[in-house]
Short mmCIF file of C-alpha atoms in Angstrom, two decimals:
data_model
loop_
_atom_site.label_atom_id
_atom_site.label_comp_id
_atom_site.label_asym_id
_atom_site.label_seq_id
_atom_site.Cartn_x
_atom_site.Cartn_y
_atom_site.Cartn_z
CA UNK U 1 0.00 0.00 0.00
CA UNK U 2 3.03 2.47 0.85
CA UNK U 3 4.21 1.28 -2.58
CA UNK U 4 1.87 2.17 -4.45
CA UNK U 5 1.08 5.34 -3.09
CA UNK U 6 4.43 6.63 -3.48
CA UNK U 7 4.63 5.20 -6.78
CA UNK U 8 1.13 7.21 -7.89
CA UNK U 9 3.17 10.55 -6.17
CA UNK U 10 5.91 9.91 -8.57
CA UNK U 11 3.98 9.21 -11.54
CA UNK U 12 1.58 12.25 -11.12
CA UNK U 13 4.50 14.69 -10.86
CA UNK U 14 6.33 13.02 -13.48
CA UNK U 15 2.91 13.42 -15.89
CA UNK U 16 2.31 17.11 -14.79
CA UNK U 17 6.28 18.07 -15.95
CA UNK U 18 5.94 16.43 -19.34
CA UNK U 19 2.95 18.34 -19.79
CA UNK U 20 4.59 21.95 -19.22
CA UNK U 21 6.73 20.83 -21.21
CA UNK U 22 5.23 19.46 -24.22
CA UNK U 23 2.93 22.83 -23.95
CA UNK U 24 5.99 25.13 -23.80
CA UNK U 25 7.35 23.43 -26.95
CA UNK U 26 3.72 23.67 -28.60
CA UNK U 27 2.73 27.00 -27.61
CA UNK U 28 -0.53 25.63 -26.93
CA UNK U 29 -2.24 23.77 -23.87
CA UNK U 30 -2.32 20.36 -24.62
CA UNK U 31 -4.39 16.84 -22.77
CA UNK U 32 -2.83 14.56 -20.37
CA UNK U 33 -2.95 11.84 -23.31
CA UNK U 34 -1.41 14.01 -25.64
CA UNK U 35 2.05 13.41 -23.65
CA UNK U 36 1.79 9.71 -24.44
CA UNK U 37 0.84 10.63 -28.04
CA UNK U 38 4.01 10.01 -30.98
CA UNK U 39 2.34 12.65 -32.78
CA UNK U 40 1.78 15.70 -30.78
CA UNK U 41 5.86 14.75 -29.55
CA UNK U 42 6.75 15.14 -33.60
CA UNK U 43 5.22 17.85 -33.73
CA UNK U 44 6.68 19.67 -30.87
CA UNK U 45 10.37 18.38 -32.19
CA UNK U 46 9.37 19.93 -35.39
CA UNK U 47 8.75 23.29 -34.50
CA UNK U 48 11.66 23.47 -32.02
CA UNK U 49 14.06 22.31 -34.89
CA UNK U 50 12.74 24.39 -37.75
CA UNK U 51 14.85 27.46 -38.04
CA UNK U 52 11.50 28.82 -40.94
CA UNK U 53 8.76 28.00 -38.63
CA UNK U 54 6.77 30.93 -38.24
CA UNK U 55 7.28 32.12 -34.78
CA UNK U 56 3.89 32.58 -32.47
CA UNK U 57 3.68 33.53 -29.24
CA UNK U 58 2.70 30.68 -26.76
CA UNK U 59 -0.56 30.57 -25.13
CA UNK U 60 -0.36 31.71 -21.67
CA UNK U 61 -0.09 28.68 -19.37
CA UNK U 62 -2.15 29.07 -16.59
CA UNK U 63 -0.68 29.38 -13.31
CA UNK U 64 -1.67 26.18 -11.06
CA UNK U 65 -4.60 27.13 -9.23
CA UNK U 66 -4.48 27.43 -5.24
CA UNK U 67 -6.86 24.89 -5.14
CA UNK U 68 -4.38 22.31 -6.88
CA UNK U 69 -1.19 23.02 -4.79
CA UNK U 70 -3.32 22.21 -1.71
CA UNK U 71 -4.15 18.89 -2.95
CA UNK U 72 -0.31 18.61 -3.70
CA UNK U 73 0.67 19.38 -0.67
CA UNK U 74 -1.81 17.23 1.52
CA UNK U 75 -0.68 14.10 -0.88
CA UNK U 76 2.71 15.15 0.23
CA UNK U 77 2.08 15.27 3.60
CA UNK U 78 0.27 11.64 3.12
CA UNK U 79 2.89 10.16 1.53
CA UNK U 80 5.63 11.66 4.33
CA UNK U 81 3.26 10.46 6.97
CA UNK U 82 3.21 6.75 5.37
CA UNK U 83 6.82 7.02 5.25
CA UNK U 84 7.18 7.91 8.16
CA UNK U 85 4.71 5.41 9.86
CA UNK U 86 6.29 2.80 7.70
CA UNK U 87 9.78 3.39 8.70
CA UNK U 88 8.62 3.32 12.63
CA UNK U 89 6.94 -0.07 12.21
CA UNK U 90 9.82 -1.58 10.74
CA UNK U 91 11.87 -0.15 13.66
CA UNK U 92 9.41 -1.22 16.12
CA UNK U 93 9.57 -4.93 14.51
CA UNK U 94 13.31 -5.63 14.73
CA UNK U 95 13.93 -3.80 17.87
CA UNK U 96 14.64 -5.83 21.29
CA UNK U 97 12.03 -6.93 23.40
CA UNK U 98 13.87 -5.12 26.71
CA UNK U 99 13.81 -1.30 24.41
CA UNK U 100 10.82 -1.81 23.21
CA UNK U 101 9.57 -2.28 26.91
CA UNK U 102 11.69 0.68 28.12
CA UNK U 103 10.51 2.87 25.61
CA UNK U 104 6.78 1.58 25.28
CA UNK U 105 4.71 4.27 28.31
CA UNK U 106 2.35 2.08 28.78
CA UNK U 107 4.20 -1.13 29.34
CA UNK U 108 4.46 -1.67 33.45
CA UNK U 109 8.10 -0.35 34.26
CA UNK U 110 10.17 -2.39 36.52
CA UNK U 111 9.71 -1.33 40.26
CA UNK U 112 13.39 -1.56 40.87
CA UNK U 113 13.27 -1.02 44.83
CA UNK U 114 12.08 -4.71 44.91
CA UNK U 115 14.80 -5.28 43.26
CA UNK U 116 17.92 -4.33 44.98
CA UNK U 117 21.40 -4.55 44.21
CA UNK U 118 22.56 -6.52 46.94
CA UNK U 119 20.17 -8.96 49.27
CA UNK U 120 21.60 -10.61 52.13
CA UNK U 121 24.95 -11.69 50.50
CA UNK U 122 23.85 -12.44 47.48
CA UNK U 123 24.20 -9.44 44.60
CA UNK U 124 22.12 -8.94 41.42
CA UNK U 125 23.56 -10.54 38.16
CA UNK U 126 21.70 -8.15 36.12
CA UNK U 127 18.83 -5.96 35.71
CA UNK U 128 15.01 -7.04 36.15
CA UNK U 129 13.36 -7.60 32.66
CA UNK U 130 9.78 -7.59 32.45
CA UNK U 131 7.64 -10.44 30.58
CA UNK U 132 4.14 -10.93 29.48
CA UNK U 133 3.25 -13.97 27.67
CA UNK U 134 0.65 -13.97 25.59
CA UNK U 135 -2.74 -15.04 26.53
CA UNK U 136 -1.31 -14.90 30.14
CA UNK U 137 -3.08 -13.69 32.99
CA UNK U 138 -0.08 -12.18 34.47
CA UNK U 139 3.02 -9.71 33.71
CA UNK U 140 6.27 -10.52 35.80
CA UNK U 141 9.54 -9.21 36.63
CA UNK U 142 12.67 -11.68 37.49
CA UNK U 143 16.18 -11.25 37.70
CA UNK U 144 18.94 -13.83 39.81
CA UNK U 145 21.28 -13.25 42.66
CA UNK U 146 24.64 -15.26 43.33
CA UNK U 147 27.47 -15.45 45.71
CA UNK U 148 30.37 -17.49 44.64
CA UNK U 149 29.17 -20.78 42.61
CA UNK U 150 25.20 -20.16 44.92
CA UNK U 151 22.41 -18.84 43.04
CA UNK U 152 18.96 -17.80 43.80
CA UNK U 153 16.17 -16.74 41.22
CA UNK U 154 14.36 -14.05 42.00
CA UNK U 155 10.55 -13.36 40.46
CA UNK U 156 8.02 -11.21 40.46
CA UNK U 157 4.52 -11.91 39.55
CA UNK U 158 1.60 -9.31 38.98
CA UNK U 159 -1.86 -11.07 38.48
CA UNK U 160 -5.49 -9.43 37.70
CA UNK U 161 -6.91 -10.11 41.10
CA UNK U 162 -6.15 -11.47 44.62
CA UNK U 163 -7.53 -15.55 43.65
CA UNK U 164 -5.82 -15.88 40.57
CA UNK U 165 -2.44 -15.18 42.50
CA UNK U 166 -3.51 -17.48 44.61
CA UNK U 167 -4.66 -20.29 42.59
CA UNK U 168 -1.08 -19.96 40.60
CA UNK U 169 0.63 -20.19 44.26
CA UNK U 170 -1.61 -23.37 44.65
CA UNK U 171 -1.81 -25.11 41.44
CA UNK U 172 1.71 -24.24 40.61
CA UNK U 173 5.22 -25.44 42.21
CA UNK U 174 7.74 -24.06 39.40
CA UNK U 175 10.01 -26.57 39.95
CA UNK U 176 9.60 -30.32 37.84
CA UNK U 177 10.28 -33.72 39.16
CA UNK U 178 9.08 -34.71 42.63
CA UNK U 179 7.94 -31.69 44.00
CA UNK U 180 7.58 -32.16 47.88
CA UNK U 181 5.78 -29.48 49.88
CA UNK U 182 7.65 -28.64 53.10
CA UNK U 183 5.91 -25.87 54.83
CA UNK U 184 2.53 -24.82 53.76
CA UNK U 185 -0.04 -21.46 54.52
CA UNK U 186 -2.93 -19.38 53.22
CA UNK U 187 -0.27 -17.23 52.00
CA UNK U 188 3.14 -19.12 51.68
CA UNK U 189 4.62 -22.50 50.09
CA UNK U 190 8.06 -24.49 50.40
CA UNK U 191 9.00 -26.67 48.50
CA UNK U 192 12.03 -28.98 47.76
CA UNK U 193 11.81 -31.51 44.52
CA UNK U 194 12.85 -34.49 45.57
CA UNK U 195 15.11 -35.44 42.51
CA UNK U 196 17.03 -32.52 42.15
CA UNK U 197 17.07 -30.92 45.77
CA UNK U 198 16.26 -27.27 44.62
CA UNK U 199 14.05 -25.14 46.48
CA UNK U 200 10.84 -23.00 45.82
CA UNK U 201 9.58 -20.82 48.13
CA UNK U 202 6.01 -18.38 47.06
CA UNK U 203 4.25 -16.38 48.91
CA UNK U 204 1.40 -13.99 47.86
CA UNK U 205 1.34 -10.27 48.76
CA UNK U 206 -2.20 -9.09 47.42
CA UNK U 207 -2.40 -9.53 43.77
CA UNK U 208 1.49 -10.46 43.35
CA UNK U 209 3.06 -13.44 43.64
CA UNK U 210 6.83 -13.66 45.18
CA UNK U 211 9.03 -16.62 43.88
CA UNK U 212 12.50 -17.80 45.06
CA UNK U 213 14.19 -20.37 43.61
CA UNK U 214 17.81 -22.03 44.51
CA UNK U 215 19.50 -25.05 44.68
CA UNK U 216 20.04 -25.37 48.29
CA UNK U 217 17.05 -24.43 50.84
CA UNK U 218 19.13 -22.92 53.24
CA UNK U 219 20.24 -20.14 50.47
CA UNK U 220 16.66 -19.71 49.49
CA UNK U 221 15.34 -18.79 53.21
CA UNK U 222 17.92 -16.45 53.47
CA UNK U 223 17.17 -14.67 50.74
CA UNK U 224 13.70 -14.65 51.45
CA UNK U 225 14.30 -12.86 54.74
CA UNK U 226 16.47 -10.06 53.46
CA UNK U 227 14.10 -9.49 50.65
CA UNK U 228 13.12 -5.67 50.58
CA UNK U 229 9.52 -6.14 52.40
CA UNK U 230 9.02 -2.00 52.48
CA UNK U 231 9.18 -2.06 48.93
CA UNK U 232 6.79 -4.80 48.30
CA UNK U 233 4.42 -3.30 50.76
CA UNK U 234 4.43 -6.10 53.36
CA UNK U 235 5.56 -5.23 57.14
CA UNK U 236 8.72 -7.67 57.92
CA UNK U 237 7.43 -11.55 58.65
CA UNK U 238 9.36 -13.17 61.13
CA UNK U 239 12.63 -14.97 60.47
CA UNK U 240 12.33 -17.92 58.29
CA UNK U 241 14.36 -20.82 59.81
CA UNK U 242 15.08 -23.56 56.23
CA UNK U 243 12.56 -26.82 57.04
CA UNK U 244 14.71 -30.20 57.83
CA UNK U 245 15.86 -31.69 54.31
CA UNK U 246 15.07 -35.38 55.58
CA UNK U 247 13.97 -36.59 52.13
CA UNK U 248 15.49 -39.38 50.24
CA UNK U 249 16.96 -38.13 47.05
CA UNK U 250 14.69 -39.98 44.39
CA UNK U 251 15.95 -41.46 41.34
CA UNK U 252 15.40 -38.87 38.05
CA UNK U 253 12.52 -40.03 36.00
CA UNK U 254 13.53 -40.84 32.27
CA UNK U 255 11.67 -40.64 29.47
CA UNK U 256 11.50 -44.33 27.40
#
């Protein structure tokens, strides 16, 4: 469509040039068909080379009408526009996910006091990205921690409404093999999977949902208690103390 509009620009400009021409050479106004015509073009080489050719004075082109440069200019201005728009889209397609977020104002921004550089003794890797899938219910906002070769994930989850964080916390461990709850609330989860030993802690706050994930349990509840409460909007829980790991590591499941 941006084609072809630009391409009609062109061609209209082109046709009204040849015309003042071809009129100039004729000395007479001539039809939009006449440019494409072999005759009227002999004609108008004939009386330009023809040193005996009885000299007349040109009719008086008329001036282009007021009227016609303002249709000019607003198929101009279309065509910019279309550029313009065109250009942006293209722009918008190939550019990153994170600047697209940073520069879109009505994406959710990251609220980066949740997010601290440094919690307990673990400090952030990098900077919180935001994610939506689509068709989700939720937006979230994760980044990981680490101290030496110990690592914690750190996410943030923003639901529509109170239950639905809820039912996620419920119907939801984030962590595959033998999942094995731990300590469970209204409000919080542990979990260790059996196969792997990792750790999941969630806990709801409202409409969020707060998930910690590391490989050792002891690292995850010690995260959890430095975590930046304030910021979340929750008044300080008492200290966590990491649930006895008396499981029985289970053999990993295969798939045949």
């Amino acid at each position: 469509m941006l084609g072809a509009a630009v391409r009609w620009i062109i061609q209209t400009i082109q046709e009204f040039a040849a015309k003042r021409r071809l009129e100039s050479k004729l000395g007479r106004k001539v039809r939009t068909d006449e440019i494409y015509s072999i005759g009227a073009n002999i004609e108008a080489e004939e009386v330009n080379r023809s040193p005996f050719a009885p000299r007349t004075e040109p009719e008086a082109v008329e001036p282009m009408s007021s009227g016609t440069k303002r249709v000019l200019i607003a198929v101009g201005a279309c065509v910019a526009i279309l550029v313009i728009g065109g250009v942006l889209a293209v722009a918008v397609a190939i550019m990153p996910d994170d600047t697209y977020n940073r520069l879109n104002p009505f994406t959710p921004k990251t609220p980066i006091e949740t997010f601290p550089s440094t919690i307990a003794v673990f400090e952030r890797t990098r900077e919180p990205k935001f994610r939506r899938l689509s068709g989700a219910e939720y937006y979230e906002f994760g980044t990981s921690y680490s101290r030496d070769s110990r690592t914690v994930n750190y996410t943030l989850y923003v639901f529509d409404d109170e239950a639905s964080a809820m039912k996620r916390m419920v119907e939801r461990y984030f962590v595959g093999g033998v999942p094995v709850v731990k300590e469970k609330s209204d409000t919080r989860i542990v979990i260790i999977d059996k196969e792997t030993r990792r750790a999941s802690i969630q806990f709801t706050n409202g409409k969020e949902l707060i998930h910690i994930n590391s490989s050792k349990i002891e690292d995850a509840i010690e995260f959890e208690n430095a975590i930046p409460y304030t910021a979340l909007g929750m008044a300080q829980p008492p200290k966590r103390v990491a649930p006895v790991d008396d499981l029985t590591l289970a053999p990993k499941t295969t798939k045949p």
